JSON list of C-alpha atoms in Angstrom, two decimals:
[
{"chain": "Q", "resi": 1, "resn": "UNK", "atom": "CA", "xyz": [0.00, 0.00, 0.00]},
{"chain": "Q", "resi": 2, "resn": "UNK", "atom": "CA", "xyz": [1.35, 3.48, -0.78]},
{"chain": "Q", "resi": 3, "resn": "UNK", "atom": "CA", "xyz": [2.12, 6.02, 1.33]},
{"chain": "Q", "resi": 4, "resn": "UNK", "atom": "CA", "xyz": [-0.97, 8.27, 0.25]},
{"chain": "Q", "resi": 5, "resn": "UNK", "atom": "CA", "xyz": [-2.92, 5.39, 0.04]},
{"chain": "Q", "resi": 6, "resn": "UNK", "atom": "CA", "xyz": [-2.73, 4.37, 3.71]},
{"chain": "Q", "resi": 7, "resn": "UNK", "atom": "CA", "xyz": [-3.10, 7.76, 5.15]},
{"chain": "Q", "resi": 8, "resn": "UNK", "atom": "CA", "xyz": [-5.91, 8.68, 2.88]},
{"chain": "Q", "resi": 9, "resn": "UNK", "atom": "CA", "xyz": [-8.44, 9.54, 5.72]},
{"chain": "Q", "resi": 10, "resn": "UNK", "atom": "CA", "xyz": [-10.11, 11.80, 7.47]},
{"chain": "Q", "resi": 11, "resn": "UNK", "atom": "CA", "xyz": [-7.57, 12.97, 9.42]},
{"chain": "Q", "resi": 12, "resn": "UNK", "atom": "CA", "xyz": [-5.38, 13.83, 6.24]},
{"chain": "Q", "resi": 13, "resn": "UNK", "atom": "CA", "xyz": [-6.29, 17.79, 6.91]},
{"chain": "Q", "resi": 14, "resn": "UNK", "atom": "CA", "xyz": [-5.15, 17.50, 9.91]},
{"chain": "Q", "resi": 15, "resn": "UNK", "atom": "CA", "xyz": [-1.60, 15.82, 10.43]},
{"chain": "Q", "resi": 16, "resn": "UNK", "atom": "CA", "xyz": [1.19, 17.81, 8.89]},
{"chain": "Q", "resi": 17, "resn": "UNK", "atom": "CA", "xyz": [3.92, 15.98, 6.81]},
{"chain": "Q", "resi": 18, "resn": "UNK", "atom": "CA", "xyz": [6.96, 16.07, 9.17]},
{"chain": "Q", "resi": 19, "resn": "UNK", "atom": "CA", "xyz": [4.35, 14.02, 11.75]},
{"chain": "Q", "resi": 20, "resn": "UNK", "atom": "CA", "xyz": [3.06, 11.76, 8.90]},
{"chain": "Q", "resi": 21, "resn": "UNK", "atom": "CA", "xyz": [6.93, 11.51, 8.70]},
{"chain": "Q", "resi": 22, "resn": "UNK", "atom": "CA", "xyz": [7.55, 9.76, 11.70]},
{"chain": "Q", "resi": 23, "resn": "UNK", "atom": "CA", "xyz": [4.63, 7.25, 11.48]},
{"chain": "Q", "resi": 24, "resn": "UNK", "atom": "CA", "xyz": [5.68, 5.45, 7.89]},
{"chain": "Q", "resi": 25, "resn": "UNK", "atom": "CA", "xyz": [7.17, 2.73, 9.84]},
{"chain": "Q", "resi": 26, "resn": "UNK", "atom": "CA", "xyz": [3.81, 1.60, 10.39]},
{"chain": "Q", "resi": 27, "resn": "UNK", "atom": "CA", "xyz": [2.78, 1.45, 6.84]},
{"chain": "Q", "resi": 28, "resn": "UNK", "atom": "CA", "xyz": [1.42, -2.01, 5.76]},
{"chain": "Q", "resi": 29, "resn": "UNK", "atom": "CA", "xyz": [-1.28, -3.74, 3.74]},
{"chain": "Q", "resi": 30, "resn": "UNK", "atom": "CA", "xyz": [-4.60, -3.15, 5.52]},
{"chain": "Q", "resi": 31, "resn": "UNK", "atom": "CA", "xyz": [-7.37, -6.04, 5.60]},
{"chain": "Q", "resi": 32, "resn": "UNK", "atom": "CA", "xyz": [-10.72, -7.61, 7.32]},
{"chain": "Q", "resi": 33, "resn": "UNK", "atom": "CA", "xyz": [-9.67, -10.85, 9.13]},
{"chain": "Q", "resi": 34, "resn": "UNK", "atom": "CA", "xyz": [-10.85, -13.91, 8.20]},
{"chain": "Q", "resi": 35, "resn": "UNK", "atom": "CA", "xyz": [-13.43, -14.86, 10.87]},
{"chain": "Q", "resi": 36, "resn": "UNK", "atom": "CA", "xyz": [-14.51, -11.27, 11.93]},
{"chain": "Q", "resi": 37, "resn": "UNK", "atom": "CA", "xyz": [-17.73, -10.32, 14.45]},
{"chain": "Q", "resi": 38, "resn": "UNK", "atom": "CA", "xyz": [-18.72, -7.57, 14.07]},
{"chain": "Q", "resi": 39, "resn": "UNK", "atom": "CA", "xyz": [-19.07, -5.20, 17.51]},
{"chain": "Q", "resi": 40, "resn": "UNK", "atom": "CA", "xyz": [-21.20, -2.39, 18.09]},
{"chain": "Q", "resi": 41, "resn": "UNK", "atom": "CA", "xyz": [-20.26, -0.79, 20.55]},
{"chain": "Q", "resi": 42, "resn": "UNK", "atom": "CA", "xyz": [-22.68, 1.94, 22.42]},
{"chain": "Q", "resi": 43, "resn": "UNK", "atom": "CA", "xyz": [-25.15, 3.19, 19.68]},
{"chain": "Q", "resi": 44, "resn": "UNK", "atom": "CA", "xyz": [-27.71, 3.86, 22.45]},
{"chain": "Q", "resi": 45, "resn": "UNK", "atom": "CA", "xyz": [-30.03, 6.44, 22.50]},
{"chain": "Q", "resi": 46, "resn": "UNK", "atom": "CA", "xyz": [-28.67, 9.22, 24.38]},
{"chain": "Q", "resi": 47, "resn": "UNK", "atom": "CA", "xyz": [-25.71, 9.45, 22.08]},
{"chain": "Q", "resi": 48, "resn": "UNK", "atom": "CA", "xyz": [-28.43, 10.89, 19.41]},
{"chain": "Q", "resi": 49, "resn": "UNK", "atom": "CA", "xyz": [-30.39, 13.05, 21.70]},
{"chain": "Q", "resi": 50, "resn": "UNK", "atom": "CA", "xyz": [-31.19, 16.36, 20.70]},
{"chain": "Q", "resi": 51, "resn": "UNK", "atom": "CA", "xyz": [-31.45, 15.28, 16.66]},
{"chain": "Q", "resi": 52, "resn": "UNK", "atom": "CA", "xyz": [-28.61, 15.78, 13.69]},
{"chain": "Q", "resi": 53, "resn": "UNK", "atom": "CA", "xyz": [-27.54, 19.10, 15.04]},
{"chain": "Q", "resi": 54, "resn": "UNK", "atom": "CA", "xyz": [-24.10, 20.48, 15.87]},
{"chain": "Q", "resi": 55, "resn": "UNK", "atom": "CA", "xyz": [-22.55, 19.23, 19.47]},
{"chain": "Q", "resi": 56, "resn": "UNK", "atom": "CA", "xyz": [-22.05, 22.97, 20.63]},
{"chain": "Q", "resi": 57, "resn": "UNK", "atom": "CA", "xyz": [-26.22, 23.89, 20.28]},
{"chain": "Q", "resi": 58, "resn": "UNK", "atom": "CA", "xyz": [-27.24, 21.01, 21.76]},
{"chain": "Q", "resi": 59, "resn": "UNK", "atom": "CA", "xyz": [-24.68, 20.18, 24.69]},
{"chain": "Q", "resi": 60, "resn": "UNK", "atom": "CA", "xyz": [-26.41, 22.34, 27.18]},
{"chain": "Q", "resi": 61, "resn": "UNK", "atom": "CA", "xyz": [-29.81, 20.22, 27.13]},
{"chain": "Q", "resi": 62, "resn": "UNK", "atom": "CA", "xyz": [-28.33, 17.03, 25.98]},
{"chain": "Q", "resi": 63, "resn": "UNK", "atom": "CA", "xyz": [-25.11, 17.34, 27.35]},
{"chain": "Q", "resi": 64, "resn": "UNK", "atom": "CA", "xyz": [-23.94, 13.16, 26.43]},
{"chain": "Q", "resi": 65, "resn": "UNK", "atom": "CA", "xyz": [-25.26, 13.66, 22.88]},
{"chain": "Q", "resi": 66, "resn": "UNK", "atom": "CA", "xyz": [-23.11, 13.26, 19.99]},
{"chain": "Q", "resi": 67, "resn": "UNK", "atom": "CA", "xyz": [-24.94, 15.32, 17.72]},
{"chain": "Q", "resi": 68, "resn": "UNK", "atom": "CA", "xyz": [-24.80, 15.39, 13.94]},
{"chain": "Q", "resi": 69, "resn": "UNK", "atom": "CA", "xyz": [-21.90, 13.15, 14.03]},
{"chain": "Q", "resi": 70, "resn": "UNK", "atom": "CA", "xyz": [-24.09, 10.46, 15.70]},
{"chain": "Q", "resi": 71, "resn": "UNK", "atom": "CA", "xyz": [-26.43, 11.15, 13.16]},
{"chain": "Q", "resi": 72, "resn": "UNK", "atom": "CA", "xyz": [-24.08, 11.04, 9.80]},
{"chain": "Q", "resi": 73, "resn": "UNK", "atom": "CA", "xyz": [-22.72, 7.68, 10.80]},
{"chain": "Q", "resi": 74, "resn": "UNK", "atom": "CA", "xyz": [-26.30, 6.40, 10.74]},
{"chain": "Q", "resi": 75, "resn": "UNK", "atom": "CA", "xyz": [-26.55, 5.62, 7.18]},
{"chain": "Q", "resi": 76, "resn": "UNK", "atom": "CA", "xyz": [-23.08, 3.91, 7.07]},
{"chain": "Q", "resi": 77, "resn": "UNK", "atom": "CA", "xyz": [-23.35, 1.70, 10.31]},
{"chain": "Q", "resi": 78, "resn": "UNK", "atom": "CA", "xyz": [-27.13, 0.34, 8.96]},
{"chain": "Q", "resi": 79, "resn": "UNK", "atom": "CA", "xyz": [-24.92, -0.72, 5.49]},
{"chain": "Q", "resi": 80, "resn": "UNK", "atom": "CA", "xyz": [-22.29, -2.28, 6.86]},
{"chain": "Q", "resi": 81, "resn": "UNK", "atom": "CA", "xyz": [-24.16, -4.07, 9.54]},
{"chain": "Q", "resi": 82, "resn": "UNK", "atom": "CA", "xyz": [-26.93, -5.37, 6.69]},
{"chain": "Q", "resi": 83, "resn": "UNK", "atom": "CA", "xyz": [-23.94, -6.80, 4.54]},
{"chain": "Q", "resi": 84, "resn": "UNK", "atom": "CA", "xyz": [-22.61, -8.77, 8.18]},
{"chain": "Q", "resi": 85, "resn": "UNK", "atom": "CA", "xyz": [-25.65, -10.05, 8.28]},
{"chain": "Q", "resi": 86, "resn": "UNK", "atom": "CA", "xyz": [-26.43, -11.15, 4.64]},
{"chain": "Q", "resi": 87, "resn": "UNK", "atom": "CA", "xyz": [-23.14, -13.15, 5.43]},
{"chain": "Q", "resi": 88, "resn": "UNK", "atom": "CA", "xyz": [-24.03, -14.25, 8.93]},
{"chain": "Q", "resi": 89, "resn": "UNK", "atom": "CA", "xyz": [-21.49, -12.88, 10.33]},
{"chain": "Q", "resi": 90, "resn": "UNK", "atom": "CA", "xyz": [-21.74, -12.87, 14.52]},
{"chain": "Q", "resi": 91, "resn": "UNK", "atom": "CA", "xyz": [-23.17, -9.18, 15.82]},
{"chain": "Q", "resi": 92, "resn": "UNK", "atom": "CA", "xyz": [-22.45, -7.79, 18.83]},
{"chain": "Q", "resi": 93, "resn": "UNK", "atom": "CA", "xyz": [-23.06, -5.19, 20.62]},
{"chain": "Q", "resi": 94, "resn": "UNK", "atom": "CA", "xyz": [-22.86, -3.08, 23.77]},
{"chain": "Q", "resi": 95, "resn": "UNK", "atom": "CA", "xyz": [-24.71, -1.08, 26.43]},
{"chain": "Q", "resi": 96, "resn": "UNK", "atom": "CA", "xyz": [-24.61, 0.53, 29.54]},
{"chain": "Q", "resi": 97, "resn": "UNK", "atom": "CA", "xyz": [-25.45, -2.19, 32.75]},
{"chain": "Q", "resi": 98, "resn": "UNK", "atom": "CA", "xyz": [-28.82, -1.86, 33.84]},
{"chain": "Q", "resi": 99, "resn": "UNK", "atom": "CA", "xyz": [-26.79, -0.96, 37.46]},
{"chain": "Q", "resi": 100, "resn": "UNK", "atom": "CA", "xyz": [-25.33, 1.44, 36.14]},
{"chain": "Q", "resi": 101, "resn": "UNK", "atom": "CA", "xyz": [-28.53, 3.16, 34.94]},
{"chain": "Q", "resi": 102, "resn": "UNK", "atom": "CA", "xyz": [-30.22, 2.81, 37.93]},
{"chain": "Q", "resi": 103, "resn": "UNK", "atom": "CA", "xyz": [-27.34, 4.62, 39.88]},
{"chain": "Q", "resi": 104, "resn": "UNK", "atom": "CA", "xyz": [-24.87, 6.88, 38.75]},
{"chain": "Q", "resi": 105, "resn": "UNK", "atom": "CA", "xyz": [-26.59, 7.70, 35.66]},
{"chain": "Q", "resi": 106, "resn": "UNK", "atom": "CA", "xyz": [-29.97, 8.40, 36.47]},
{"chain": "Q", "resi": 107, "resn": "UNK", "atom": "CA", "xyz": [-28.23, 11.84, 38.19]},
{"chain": "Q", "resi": 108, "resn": "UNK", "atom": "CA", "xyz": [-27.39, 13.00, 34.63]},
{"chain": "Q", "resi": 109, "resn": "UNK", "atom": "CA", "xyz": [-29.96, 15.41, 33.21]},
{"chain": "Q", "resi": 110, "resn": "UNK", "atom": "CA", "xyz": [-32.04, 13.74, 30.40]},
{"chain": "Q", "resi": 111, "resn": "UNK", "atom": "CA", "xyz": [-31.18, 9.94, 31.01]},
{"chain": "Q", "resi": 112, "resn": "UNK", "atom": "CA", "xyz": [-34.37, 8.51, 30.72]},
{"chain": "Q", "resi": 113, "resn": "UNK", "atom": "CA", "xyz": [-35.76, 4.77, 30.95]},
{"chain": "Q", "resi": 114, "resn": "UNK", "atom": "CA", "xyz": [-34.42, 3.74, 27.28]},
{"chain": "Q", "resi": 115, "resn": "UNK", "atom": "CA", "xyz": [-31.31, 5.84, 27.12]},
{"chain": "Q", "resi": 116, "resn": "UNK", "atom": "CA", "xyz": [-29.49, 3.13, 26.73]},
{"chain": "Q", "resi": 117, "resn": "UNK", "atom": "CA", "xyz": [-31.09, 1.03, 24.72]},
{"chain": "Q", "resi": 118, "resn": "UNK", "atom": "CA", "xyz": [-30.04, 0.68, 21.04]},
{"chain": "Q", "resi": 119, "resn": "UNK", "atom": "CA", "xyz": [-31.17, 2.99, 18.83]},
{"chain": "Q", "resi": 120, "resn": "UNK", "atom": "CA", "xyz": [-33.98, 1.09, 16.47]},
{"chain": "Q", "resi": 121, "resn": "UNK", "atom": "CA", "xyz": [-32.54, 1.79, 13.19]},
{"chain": "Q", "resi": 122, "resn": "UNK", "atom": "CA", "xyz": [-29.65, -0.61, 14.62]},
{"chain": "Q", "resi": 123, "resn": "UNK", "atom": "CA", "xyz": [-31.09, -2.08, 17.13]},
{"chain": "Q", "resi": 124, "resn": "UNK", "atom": "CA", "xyz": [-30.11, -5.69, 17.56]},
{"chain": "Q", "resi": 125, "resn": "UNK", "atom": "CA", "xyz": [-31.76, -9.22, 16.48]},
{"chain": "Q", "resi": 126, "resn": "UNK", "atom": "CA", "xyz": [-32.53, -12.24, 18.72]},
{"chain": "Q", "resi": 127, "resn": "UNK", "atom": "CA", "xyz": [-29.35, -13.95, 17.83]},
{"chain": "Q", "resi": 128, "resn": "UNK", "atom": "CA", "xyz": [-27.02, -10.87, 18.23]},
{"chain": "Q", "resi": 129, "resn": "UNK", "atom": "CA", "xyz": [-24.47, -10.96, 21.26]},
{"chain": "Q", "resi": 130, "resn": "UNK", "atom": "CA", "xyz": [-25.43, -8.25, 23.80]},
{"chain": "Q", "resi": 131, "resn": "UNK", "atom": "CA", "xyz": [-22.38, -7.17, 26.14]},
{"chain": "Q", "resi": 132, "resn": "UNK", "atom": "CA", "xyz": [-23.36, -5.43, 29.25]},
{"chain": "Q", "resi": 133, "resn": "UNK", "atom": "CA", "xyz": [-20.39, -3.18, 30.36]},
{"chain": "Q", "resi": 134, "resn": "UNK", "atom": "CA", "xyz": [-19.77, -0.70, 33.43]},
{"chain": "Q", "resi": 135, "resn": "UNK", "atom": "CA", "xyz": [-16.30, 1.00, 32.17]},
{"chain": "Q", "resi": 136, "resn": "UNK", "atom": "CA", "xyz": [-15.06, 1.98, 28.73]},
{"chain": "Q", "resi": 137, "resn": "UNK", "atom": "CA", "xyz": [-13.61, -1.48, 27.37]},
{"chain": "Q", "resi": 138, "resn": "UNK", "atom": "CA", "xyz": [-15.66, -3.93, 25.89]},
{"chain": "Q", "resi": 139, "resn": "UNK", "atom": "CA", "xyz": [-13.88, -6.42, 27.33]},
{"chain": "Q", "resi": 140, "resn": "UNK", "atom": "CA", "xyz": [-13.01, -5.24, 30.99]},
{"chain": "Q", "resi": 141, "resn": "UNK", "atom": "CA", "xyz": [-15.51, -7.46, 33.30]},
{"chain": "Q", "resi": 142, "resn": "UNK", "atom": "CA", "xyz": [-17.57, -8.78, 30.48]},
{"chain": "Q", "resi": 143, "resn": "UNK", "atom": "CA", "xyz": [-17.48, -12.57, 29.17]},
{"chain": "Q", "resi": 144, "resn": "UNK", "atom": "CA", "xyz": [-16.60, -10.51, 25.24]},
{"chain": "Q", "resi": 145, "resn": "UNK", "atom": "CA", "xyz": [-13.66, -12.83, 24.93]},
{"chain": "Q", "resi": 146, "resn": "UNK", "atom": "CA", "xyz": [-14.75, -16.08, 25.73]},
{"chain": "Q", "resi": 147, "resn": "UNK", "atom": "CA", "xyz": [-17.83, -15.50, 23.58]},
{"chain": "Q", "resi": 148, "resn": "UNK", "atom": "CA", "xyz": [-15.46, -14.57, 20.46]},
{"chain": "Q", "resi": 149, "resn": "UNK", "atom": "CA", "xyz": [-13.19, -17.61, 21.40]},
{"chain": "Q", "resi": 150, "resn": "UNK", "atom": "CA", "xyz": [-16.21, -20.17, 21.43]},
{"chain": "Q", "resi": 151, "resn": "UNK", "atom": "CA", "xyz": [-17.51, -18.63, 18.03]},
{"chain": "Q", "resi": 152, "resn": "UNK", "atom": "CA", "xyz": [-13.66, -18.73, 16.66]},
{"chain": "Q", "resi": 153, "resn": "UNK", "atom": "CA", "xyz": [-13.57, -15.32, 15.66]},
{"chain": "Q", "resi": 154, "resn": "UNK", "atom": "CA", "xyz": [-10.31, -14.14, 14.70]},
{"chain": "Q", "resi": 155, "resn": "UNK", "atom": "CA", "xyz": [-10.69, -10.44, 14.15]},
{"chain": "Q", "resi": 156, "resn": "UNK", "atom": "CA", "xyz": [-13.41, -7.85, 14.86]},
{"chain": "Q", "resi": 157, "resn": "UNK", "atom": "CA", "xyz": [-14.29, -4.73, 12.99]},
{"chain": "Q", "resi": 158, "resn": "UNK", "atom": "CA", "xyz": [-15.47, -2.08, 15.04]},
{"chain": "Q", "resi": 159, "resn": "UNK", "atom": "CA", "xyz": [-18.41, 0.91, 14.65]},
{"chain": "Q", "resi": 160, "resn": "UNK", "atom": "CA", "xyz": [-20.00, 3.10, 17.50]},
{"chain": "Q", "resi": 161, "resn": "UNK", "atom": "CA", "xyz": [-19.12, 5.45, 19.85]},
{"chain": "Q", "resi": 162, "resn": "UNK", "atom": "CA", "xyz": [-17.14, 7.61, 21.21]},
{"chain": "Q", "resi": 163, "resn": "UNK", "atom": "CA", "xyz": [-14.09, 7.36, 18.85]},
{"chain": "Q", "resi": 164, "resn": "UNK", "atom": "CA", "xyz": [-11.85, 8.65, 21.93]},
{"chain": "Q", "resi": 165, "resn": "UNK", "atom": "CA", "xyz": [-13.41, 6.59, 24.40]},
{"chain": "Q", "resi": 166, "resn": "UNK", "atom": "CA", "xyz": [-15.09, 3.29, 24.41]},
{"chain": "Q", "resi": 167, "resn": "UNK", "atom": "CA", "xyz": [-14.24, 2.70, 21.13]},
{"chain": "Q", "resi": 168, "resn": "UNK", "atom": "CA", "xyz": [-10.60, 3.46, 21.56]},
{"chain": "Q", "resi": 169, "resn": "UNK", "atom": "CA", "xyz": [-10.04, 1.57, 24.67]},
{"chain": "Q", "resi": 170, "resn": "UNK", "atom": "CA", "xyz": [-12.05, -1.66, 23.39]},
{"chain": "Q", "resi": 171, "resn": "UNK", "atom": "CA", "xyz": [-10.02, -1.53, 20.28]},
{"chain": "Q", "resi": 172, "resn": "UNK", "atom": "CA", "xyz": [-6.79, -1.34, 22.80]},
{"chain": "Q", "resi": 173, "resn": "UNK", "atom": "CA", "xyz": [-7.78, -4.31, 24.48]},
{"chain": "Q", "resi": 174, "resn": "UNK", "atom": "CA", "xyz": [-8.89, -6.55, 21.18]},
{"chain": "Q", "resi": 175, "resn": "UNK", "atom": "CA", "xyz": [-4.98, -5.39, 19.97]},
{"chain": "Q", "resi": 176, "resn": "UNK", "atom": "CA", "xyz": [-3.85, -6.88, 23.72]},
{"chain": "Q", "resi": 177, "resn": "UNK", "atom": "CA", "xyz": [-5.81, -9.94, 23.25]},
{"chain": "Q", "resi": 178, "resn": "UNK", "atom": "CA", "xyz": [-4.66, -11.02, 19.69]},
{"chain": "Q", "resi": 179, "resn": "UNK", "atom": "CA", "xyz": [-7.47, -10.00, 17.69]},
{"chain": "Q", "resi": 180, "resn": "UNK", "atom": "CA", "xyz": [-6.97, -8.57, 14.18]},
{"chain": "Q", "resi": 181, "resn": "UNK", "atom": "CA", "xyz": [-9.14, -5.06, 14.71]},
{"chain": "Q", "resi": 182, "resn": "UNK", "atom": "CA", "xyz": [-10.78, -3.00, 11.87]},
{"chain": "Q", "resi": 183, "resn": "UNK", "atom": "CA", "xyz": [-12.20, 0.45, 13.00]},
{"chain": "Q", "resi": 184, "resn": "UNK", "atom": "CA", "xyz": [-14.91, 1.81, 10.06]},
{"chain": "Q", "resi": 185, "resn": "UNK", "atom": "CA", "xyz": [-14.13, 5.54, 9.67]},
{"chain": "Q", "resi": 186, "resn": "UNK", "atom": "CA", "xyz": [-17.69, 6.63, 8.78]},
{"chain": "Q", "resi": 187, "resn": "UNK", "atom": "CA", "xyz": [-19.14, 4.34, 11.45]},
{"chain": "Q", "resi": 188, "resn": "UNK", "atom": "CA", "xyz": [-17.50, 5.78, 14.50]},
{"chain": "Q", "resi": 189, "resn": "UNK", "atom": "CA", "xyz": [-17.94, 9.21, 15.96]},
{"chain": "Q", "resi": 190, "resn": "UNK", "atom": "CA", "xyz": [-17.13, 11.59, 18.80]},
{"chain": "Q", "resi": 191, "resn": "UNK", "atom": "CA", "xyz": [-18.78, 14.64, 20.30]},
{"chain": "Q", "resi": 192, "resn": "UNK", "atom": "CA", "xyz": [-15.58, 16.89, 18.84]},
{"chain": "Q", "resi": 193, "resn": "UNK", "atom": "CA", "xyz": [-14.18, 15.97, 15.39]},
{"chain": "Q", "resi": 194, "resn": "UNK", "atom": "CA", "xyz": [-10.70, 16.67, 16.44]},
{"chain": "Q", "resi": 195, "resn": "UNK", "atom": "CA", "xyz": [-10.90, 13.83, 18.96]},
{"chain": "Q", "resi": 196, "resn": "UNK", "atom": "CA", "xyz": [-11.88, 11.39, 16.59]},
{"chain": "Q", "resi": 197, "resn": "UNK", "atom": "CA", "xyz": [-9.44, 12.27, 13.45]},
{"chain": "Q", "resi": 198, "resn": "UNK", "atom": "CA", "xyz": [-6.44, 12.18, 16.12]},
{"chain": "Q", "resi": 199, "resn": "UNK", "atom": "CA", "xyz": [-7.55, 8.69, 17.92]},
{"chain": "Q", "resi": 200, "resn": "UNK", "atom": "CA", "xyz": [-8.62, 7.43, 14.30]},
{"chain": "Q", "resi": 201, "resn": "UNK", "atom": "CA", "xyz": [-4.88, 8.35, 13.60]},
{"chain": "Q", "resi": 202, "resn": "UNK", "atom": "CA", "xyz": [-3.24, 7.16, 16.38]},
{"chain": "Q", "resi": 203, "resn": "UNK", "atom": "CA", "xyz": [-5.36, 3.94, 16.48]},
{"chain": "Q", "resi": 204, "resn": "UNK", "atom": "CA", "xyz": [-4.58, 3.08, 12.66]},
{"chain": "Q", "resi": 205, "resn": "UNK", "atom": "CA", "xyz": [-0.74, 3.77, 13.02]},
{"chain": "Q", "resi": 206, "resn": "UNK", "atom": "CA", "xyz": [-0.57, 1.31, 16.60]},
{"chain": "Q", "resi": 207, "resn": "UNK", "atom": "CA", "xyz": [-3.28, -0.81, 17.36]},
{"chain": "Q", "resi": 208, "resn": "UNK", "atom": "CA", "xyz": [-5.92, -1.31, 14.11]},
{"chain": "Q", "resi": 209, "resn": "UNK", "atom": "CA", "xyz": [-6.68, -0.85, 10.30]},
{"chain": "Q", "resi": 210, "resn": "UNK", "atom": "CA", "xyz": [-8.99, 2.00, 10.10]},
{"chain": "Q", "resi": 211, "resn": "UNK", "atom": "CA", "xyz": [-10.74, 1.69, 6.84]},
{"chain": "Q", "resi": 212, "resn": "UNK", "atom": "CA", "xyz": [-13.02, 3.32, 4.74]},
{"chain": "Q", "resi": 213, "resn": "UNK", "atom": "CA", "xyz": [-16.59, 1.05, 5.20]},
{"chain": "Q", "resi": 214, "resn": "UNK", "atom": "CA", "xyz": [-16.97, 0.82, 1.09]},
{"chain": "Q", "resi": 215, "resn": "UNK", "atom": "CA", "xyz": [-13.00, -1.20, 1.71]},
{"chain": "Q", "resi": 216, "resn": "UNK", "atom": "CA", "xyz": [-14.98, -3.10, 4.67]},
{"chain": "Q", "resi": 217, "resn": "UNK", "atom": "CA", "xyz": [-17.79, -4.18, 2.59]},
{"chain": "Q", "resi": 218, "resn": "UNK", "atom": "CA", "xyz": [-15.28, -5.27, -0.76]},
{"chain": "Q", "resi": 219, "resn": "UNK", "atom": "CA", "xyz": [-13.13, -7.11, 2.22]},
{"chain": "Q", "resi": 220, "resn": "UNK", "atom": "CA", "xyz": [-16.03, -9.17, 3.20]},
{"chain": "Q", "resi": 221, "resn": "UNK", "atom": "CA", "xyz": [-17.26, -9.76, -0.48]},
{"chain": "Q", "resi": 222, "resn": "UNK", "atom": "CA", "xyz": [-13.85, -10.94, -1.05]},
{"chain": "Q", "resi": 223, "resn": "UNK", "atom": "CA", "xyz": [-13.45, -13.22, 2.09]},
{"chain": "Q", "resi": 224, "resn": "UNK", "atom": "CA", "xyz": [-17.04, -14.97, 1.20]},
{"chain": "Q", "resi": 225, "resn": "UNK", "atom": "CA", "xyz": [-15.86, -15.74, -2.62]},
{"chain": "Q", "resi": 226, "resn": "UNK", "atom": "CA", "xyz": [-13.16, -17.57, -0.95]},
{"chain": "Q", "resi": 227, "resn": "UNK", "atom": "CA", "xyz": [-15.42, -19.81, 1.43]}
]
């Protein structure tokens, strides 16, 4: 892969060319593992609170919404996770603990009753894998990697929320466990664009292949010709 090819992303606007620089040691071929799941992590319904506006007008009233960047990885997340499941590929996904909802968070302004359930237009199916978490990771407390092991899932490619956050340290913990990671650049998001172009970046040059989620969906074409 060429230089301008791997770093052709969103944060390309961002990252001057001395930094780029010092990262092309971690140029390679990027790729969608063989076995992947697919996780979900934390499209509830207080990230979209407030509709597709901008973070700033809405963060005094819905101060854990994500805005219009919740919103414009809508569309993208519903694609990618339709063409997992046309190839029955394993969903997951995660939430908030019920605990958790009942305690600490119920003192935040606007958490209501379904706040953290999924939003419908991705809401999950009676097969999907639900993971009920209490900190950022995925993984820390949860039963995530003996579920992957059973299924034999080899890699995971990643969507949700927040970029900086949950995402970030779940995708941090799938690089610690062994697992191949993908990250979906339109299907992540942040409540401040600058957070999630830098993690994107940092992610993609140590721990993950960020990709574009038209490269996700060719990947997965690809891997089922194979089968």
């Amino acid at each position: 892969m060429s230089t301008s090819a791997f770093e052709d992303h969103c944060w390309k606007d961002l990252i001057p060319n001395e930094i780029l620089n010092i990262y092309k040691a971690y140029h390679r071929e990027t790729y969608v593992g063989k076995n992947p799941a697919l996780l979900v992590i934390d499209l509830y319904n207080l990230a979209y609170e407030g509709g597709a506006y901008p973070v700033h007008e809405l963060v005094e009233d819905y101060p854990s919404s994500c805005g219009i960047h919740a919103w414009n990885a809508l569309k993208p997340t519903q694609e990618l996770i339709q063409e997992v499941r046309e190839q029955g590929i394993a969903v997951i996904y995660s939430t908030r603990t019920q605990v958790k909802v009942n305690s600490t968070f119920r003192k935040m302004r606007n958490v209501k009753e379904d706040s953290f359930e999924i939003k419908e237009e991705v809401k999950p199916k009676e097969d999907d894998v639900i993971i009920f978490k209490e900190r950022a990771s995925c993984f820390f407390g949860t039963p995530l990697v003996s579920r992957l092991r059973k299924m034999g899932v080899d890699s995971l490619i990643v969507v949700g929320e927040s970029t900086s956050g949950c995402v970030r340290a779940s995708v941090v913990d799938a690089y610690s466990y062994g697992f191949h990671t993908v990250v979906v650049e339109e299907c992540c998001f942040d409540r401040s664009e600058l957070s999630h172009k830098i993690n994107l970046f940092d992610l993609h040059h140590k721990y993950a292949d960020v990709m574009n989620v038209n490269e996700v969906i060719k990947g997965l074409k690809e891997i089922k010709l194979k089968q």
